[in-house]
Amino acid sequence: MTPTLLTGSAPTRARFSFEVFPARSGAAALALGHAVQHLSAAGPDFISVTYGANGSNRDASVDLLRYLRDHTDALPLAHLTTVGEDRDTVRAAIHGIMDAGVHDFLALRGDPPRGLTEDSPEVSGSLSARDLVELIAEARAERPALTSVGRTAVAAYPNGHPLARSRAADIEWLIAKEEAGAQFAITQLFFRAEEYLSFVSDAHDAGLRMPVLPGLMPVATSAQLRKVAELAGRPAPVELTRELEEAGGYAPELGVEHTVELARELLAGGAPSLHLYTFNRHERVLAVLRELHLLTPDPVV
Ligand code: FAD
């Protein structure tokens, strides 16, 4: 399958993709197997799998990628991080993922492992995401038959990365990742369309050419909302916070409603596609896509 947004041809309707993470227990793995069947049936451009996030097991990411490749119709995309690893170990990880039949990557520096900070030598001495984009290209070139297979994505931060010296420096760095070979970017979570649209507009003015997919997550709980606010680097919308609290801290329909409104504004503003953080559940993200009339035919849920 060739994702429409990545080929540059005009899609007839907006496209979408999903993010999942490896399950942390046998029961969660069963539920995830069920969820990814529904996600795959919706026909996404790809399903991405996180790597090492929140201390998760890296081998479990490769197992999940293999499961997606072998048991679904979706194109798997592997997140890969460099933090705490030397170049040879990262190179071996790239080859291990390609050996699993997965050739699409999201190249990341990665979060500091538990107990370490940005200043720890293991973290500050890691290869950057730009280095990783180059290393993936090198690893592909070592397998000539596959050189043209697979795409490389990188992360973008509409509200700035905590390490960014300035917005301009953050955008320059994103452009450096594109110049190293990245073909598209996926954003960190954010709450307001303007945050994404102004970032993309400034990035294009500065010379960025690759598509930037907005990352969205329909939250179900107050705790998830707080987590998104932390990642977004901005406070959650006051009304959504209040409504969720009034509902007792659990109201999936509110997260769906907010994400649908946000997605409408993003698509109207020119977003090339939607990247949905699923939290390993299919119901809410499919409800968002159904509301936006992006599912054809509607998969059976
Ligand atoms: P980089 O692009 O290397 O750097 C991050 C920031 O540092 C840049 O935006 C820039 O502001 C600054 N910077 C770095 N080097 C320079 C330089 N030379 N010059 C100027 N500025 C510089 N983490 C995980 O552990 N596992 C995951 O699976 C995962 N998935 C993610 C998916 C998405 C879509 C996003 C947005 C993030 C994800 N993360 C994940 C989190 C990510 O790893 C962290 O945010 C990490 O701190 C930075 O990674 P990066 O690839 O953006 O790093």
XYZ file of C-alpha atoms and ligand atoms in Angstrom:
354
model
C 0.000 0.000 0.000
C 1.321 3.484 -0.835
C 0.016 6.133 1.547
C -1.682 8.869 -0.464
C -0.342 11.783 1.509
C 3.207 10.598 1.039
C 3.045 10.387 -2.734
C 1.898 13.973 -3.098
C -1.183 13.111 -5.219
C -4.316 14.947 -4.139
C -6.442 12.733 -1.901
C -10.180 12.767 -2.518
C -10.851 12.817 1.188
C -8.627 13.416 4.183
C -6.425 10.499 5.160
C -5.495 9.283 8.610
C -3.078 7.081 10.534
C -2.858 5.649 14.057
C -0.358 5.216 16.890
C -0.355 2.230 19.267
C 2.083 1.084 21.963
C 3.162 -2.432 23.039
C 0.869 -4.080 25.589
C 2.208 -4.445 29.126
C 0.349 -7.663 30.094
C -1.126 -10.744 28.470
C -4.672 -9.431 28.906
C -3.700 -6.070 27.423
C -2.099 -7.893 24.494
C -5.374 -9.731 23.769
C -7.300 -6.445 23.859
C -4.697 -4.807 21.629
C -4.937 -7.622 19.063
C -8.670 -6.931 18.885
C -8.161 -3.147 18.667
C -5.604 -3.295 15.853
C -7.940 -5.475 13.759
C -10.557 -2.698 13.956
C -7.973 0.021 13.345
C -6.602 -1.841 10.324
C -10.109 -2.410 8.911
C -10.581 1.384 8.844
C -7.849 1.567 6.146
C -5.227 3.871 7.699
C -2.131 5.036 5.789
C -0.072 3.339 8.511
C -0.133 2.245 12.140
C 2.889 3.421 14.128
C 4.272 1.575 17.150
C 6.054 3.428 19.972
C 9.509 2.338 21.112
C 10.809 2.412 24.657
C 8.302 5.122 25.645
C 7.576 5.203 29.413
C 10.073 2.398 30.004
C 8.290 -0.101 27.731
C 10.142 -3.120 26.414
C 11.790 -2.504 23.022
C 11.524 -6.157 21.904
C 7.774 -5.902 22.510
C 7.653 -3.067 19.939
C 9.264 -5.286 17.308
C 6.861 -8.135 18.185
C 3.907 -5.785 17.720
C 5.274 -4.507 14.398
C 5.624 -8.111 13.253
C 2.055 -8.846 14.366
C 0.749 -5.868 12.372
C 2.677 -6.979 9.293
C 1.620 -10.628 9.544
C -1.970 -10.351 10.770
C -3.393 -7.046 9.481
C -3.574 -5.136 6.187
C -2.068 -2.007 7.754
C 1.400 -0.711 6.930
C 3.444 -0.801 10.169
C 5.705 2.168 10.945
C 8.383 1.720 13.620
C 9.241 4.455 16.106
C 12.950 4.129 16.864
C 15.001 6.008 19.470
C 18.725 6.472 20.047
C 18.753 7.511 23.694
C 21.224 5.554 25.832
C 22.484 3.477 22.865
C 25.665 3.660 20.828
C 25.703 3.875 17.036
C 26.348 0.146 16.485
C 23.464 -0.854 18.762
C 21.088 1.541 16.982
C 22.273 0.245 13.601
C 21.569 -3.337 14.783
C 18.085 -2.262 15.934
C 17.350 -0.786 12.481
C 18.422 -4.030 10.824
C 16.372 -6.049 13.338
C 13.259 -4.064 12.406
C 13.950 -4.432 8.690
C 14.480 -8.174 9.240
C 10.943 -8.183 10.690
C 9.760 -6.858 7.305
C 9.177 -3.272 8.471
C 10.839 -0.505 6.462
C 9.050 2.680 7.583
C 10.486 4.566 10.561
C 9.784 7.493 12.860
C 13.312 8.601 13.792
C 13.498 9.967 17.353
C 16.091 10.885 19.933
C 13.776 9.463 22.623
C 12.756 10.392 26.160
C 15.415 10.065 28.893
C 15.046 6.601 30.492
C 13.651 6.506 34.046
C 16.123 7.896 36.586
C 18.072 9.935 34.010
C 17.724 13.580 32.966
C 18.592 15.552 29.835
C 21.949 16.379 31.470
C 22.907 12.729 32.094
C 25.859 11.836 29.807
C 23.931 8.760 28.504
C 21.218 11.128 27.282
C 23.152 14.211 26.179
C 25.671 11.999 24.341
C 22.995 10.140 22.337
C 22.710 10.400 18.573
C 20.159 13.050 17.612
C 17.065 12.369 15.543
C 18.878 13.923 12.575
C 21.776 11.464 13.028
C 19.223 8.644 13.149
C 17.570 9.744 9.884
C 21.010 9.457 8.272
C 21.750 6.120 9.928
C 18.446 4.662 8.664
C 19.354 5.792 5.127
C 22.774 4.134 5.507
C 21.213 0.914 6.805
C 18.792 0.861 3.853
C 21.674 1.390 1.459
C 23.358 -1.688 2.949
C 20.433 -3.663 1.524
C 20.417 -2.386 -2.067
C 17.272 -4.247 -3.078
C 15.378 -2.348 -0.369
C 16.949 1.083 -0.722
C 13.839 2.529 -2.323
C 11.462 0.845 0.131
C 10.248 2.614 3.232
C 9.927 6.189 4.388
C 11.359 8.106 7.305
C 9.356 10.449 9.509
C 10.481 12.717 12.368
C 8.817 14.478 15.296
C 7.687 18.128 15.300
C 6.554 20.289 18.216
C 3.926 22.980 17.486
C 4.456 24.485 20.938
C 8.216 23.970 20.914
C 10.328 21.167 22.348
C 11.507 21.727 25.937
C 15.114 21.718 24.638
C 14.447 24.298 21.919
C 16.307 27.589 22.375
C 13.611 29.426 20.391
C 10.789 28.691 17.949
C 13.047 29.694 15.063
C 15.772 27.301 16.276
C 13.221 24.500 16.648
C 12.013 25.060 13.068
C 15.601 25.218 11.771
C 16.202 21.862 13.448
C 13.106 20.364 11.815
C 14.393 21.592 8.451
C 17.785 20.031 9.247
C 15.984 16.711 9.830
C 14.251 17.089 6.443
C 17.560 17.891 4.747
C 19.007 14.722 6.298
C 16.303 12.705 4.499
C 13.057 12.849 6.510
C 9.986 12.740 4.262
C 7.274 13.798 6.676
C 6.786 14.895 10.280
C 4.276 13.959 12.971
C 3.482 16.449 15.713
C 3.401 16.224 19.441
C -0.091 16.605 20.909
C -1.677 20.059 21.150
C -5.175 21.377 21.901
C -5.809 24.319 19.586
C -5.763 24.352 15.756
C -3.982 27.707 15.743
C -0.968 26.169 17.523
C -0.462 23.699 14.638
C -1.452 26.033 11.792
C 0.838 28.896 12.840
C 3.721 26.469 13.426
C 3.335 24.924 9.965
C 2.967 28.343 8.357
C 6.174 29.607 10.059
C 7.979 26.380 9.132
C 6.965 26.697 5.467
C 8.061 30.349 5.466
C 11.433 29.179 6.797
C 11.749 26.650 3.952
C 10.182 23.400 5.211
C 8.675 21.397 2.341
C 7.639 18.068 3.864
C 4.074 17.405 5.125
C 3.479 17.805 8.865
C 0.790 15.465 10.228
C -1.059 16.809 13.274
C -1.094 14.355 16.188
C -4.446 14.185 17.999
C -5.762 12.148 20.908
C -9.420 11.919 21.980
C -9.029 11.741 25.764
C -11.489 9.839 27.934
C -10.382 10.814 31.439
C -9.173 13.827 33.414
C -5.865 12.018 33.993
C -5.343 11.628 30.227
C -6.190 15.291 29.743
C -3.511 16.273 32.285
C -0.982 14.036 30.497
C -1.798 15.606 27.128
C -1.412 19.093 28.639
C 2.012 18.082 29.939
C 3.085 16.798 26.506
C 1.534 19.761 24.693
C 3.300 22.214 26.992
C 0.061 24.196 27.246
C -2.894 24.151 29.667
C -5.914 22.089 28.609
C -8.987 24.058 27.458
C -10.830 25.276 30.561
C -14.252 24.126 29.337
C -13.111 20.581 28.524
C -11.365 20.311 31.883
C -14.508 21.473 33.714
C -16.894 19.255 31.745
C -14.736 16.182 32.324
C -14.556 16.915 36.045
C -18.331 17.434 36.219
C -18.742 14.025 34.539
C -16.738 12.420 37.353
C -13.419 12.355 35.475
C -14.572 9.908 32.752
C -16.423 11.038 29.608
C -15.069 9.602 26.342
C -17.732 11.397 24.297
C -16.277 14.774 25.340
C -12.821 13.839 24.078
C -14.342 12.662 20.791
C -16.333 15.891 20.411
C -13.286 18.074 21.094
C -11.103 16.066 18.660
C -13.748 16.243 15.908
C -13.921 20.042 16.210
C -10.139 20.335 16.255
C -9.771 18.001 13.253
C -12.343 20.013 11.244
C -10.379 23.225 11.839
C -7.078 21.525 11.000
C -8.362 20.033 7.742
C -10.004 23.328 6.773
C -6.646 25.003 7.476
C -4.828 22.600 5.123
C -3.576 19.761 7.348
C -2.539 16.949 4.961
C -3.858 14.096 7.146
C -4.701 13.225 10.761
C -2.498 11.109 13.014
C -4.560 9.686 15.885
C -2.998 8.553 19.149
C -5.264 5.624 20.017
C -4.175 4.832 23.572
C -4.583 1.225 22.297
C -8.373 1.640 21.949
C -10.186 1.720 18.627
C -13.637 3.003 19.717
C -12.850 6.693 20.227
C -10.596 7.243 17.219
C -13.058 5.442 14.936
C -15.894 7.547 16.403
C -13.896 10.664 15.469
C -13.317 9.445 11.904
C -16.950 8.382 11.517
C -18.122 11.810 12.663
C -15.789 13.382 10.077
C -17.130 11.018 7.373
C -13.650 9.658 6.711
C -14.586 5.968 6.937
C -15.717 4.281 3.727
C -17.263 1.876 3.977
C -17.820 2.185 7.720
C -16.058 -0.808 9.259
C -18.170 -3.048 11.461
C -17.482 -2.154 15.104
P 15.555 15.735 18.339
O 14.863 16.153 17.084
O 16.930 15.147 18.197
O 15.671 16.961 19.326
C 14.571 17.466 20.084
C 14.644 18.984 20.169
O 15.895 19.386 20.689
C 14.502 19.643 18.829
O 13.115 19.864 18.519
C 15.286 20.913 19.010
O 14.470 21.883 19.635
C 16.353 20.528 19.989
N 17.613 20.170 19.345
C 18.212 18.966 19.400
N 19.401 19.012 18.742
C 19.516 20.260 18.234
C 20.503 20.938 17.469
N 21.641 20.329 17.103
N 20.274 22.226 17.147
C 19.162 22.853 17.536
N 18.186 22.267 18.272
C 18.367 20.996 18.618
N 9.765 8.955 22.742
C 10.087 7.650 22.968
O 10.935 7.364 23.838
N 9.478 6.644 22.244
C 8.544 6.890 21.301
O 8.039 5.970 20.661
C 8.195 8.260 21.033
N 7.290 8.571 20.070
C 7.049 9.899 19.784
C 6.180 10.212 18.726
C 5.916 11.538 18.384
C 4.995 11.863 17.247
C 6.544 12.587 19.140
C 6.266 14.034 18.807
C 7.400 12.288 20.187
C 7.679 10.954 20.521
N 8.556 10.601 21.547
C 8.846 9.278 21.806
C 9.148 11.647 22.398
C 10.536 12.139 21.875
O 11.445 11.065 21.820
C 11.036 13.223 22.854
O 10.254 14.383 22.707
C 12.526 13.550 22.791
O 12.810 14.407 23.897
C 12.959 14.287 21.540
O 13.009 13.465 20.448
P 13.195 14.100 18.972
O 13.286 13.004 18.020
O 12.232 15.187 18.743
O 14.689 14.713 19.180
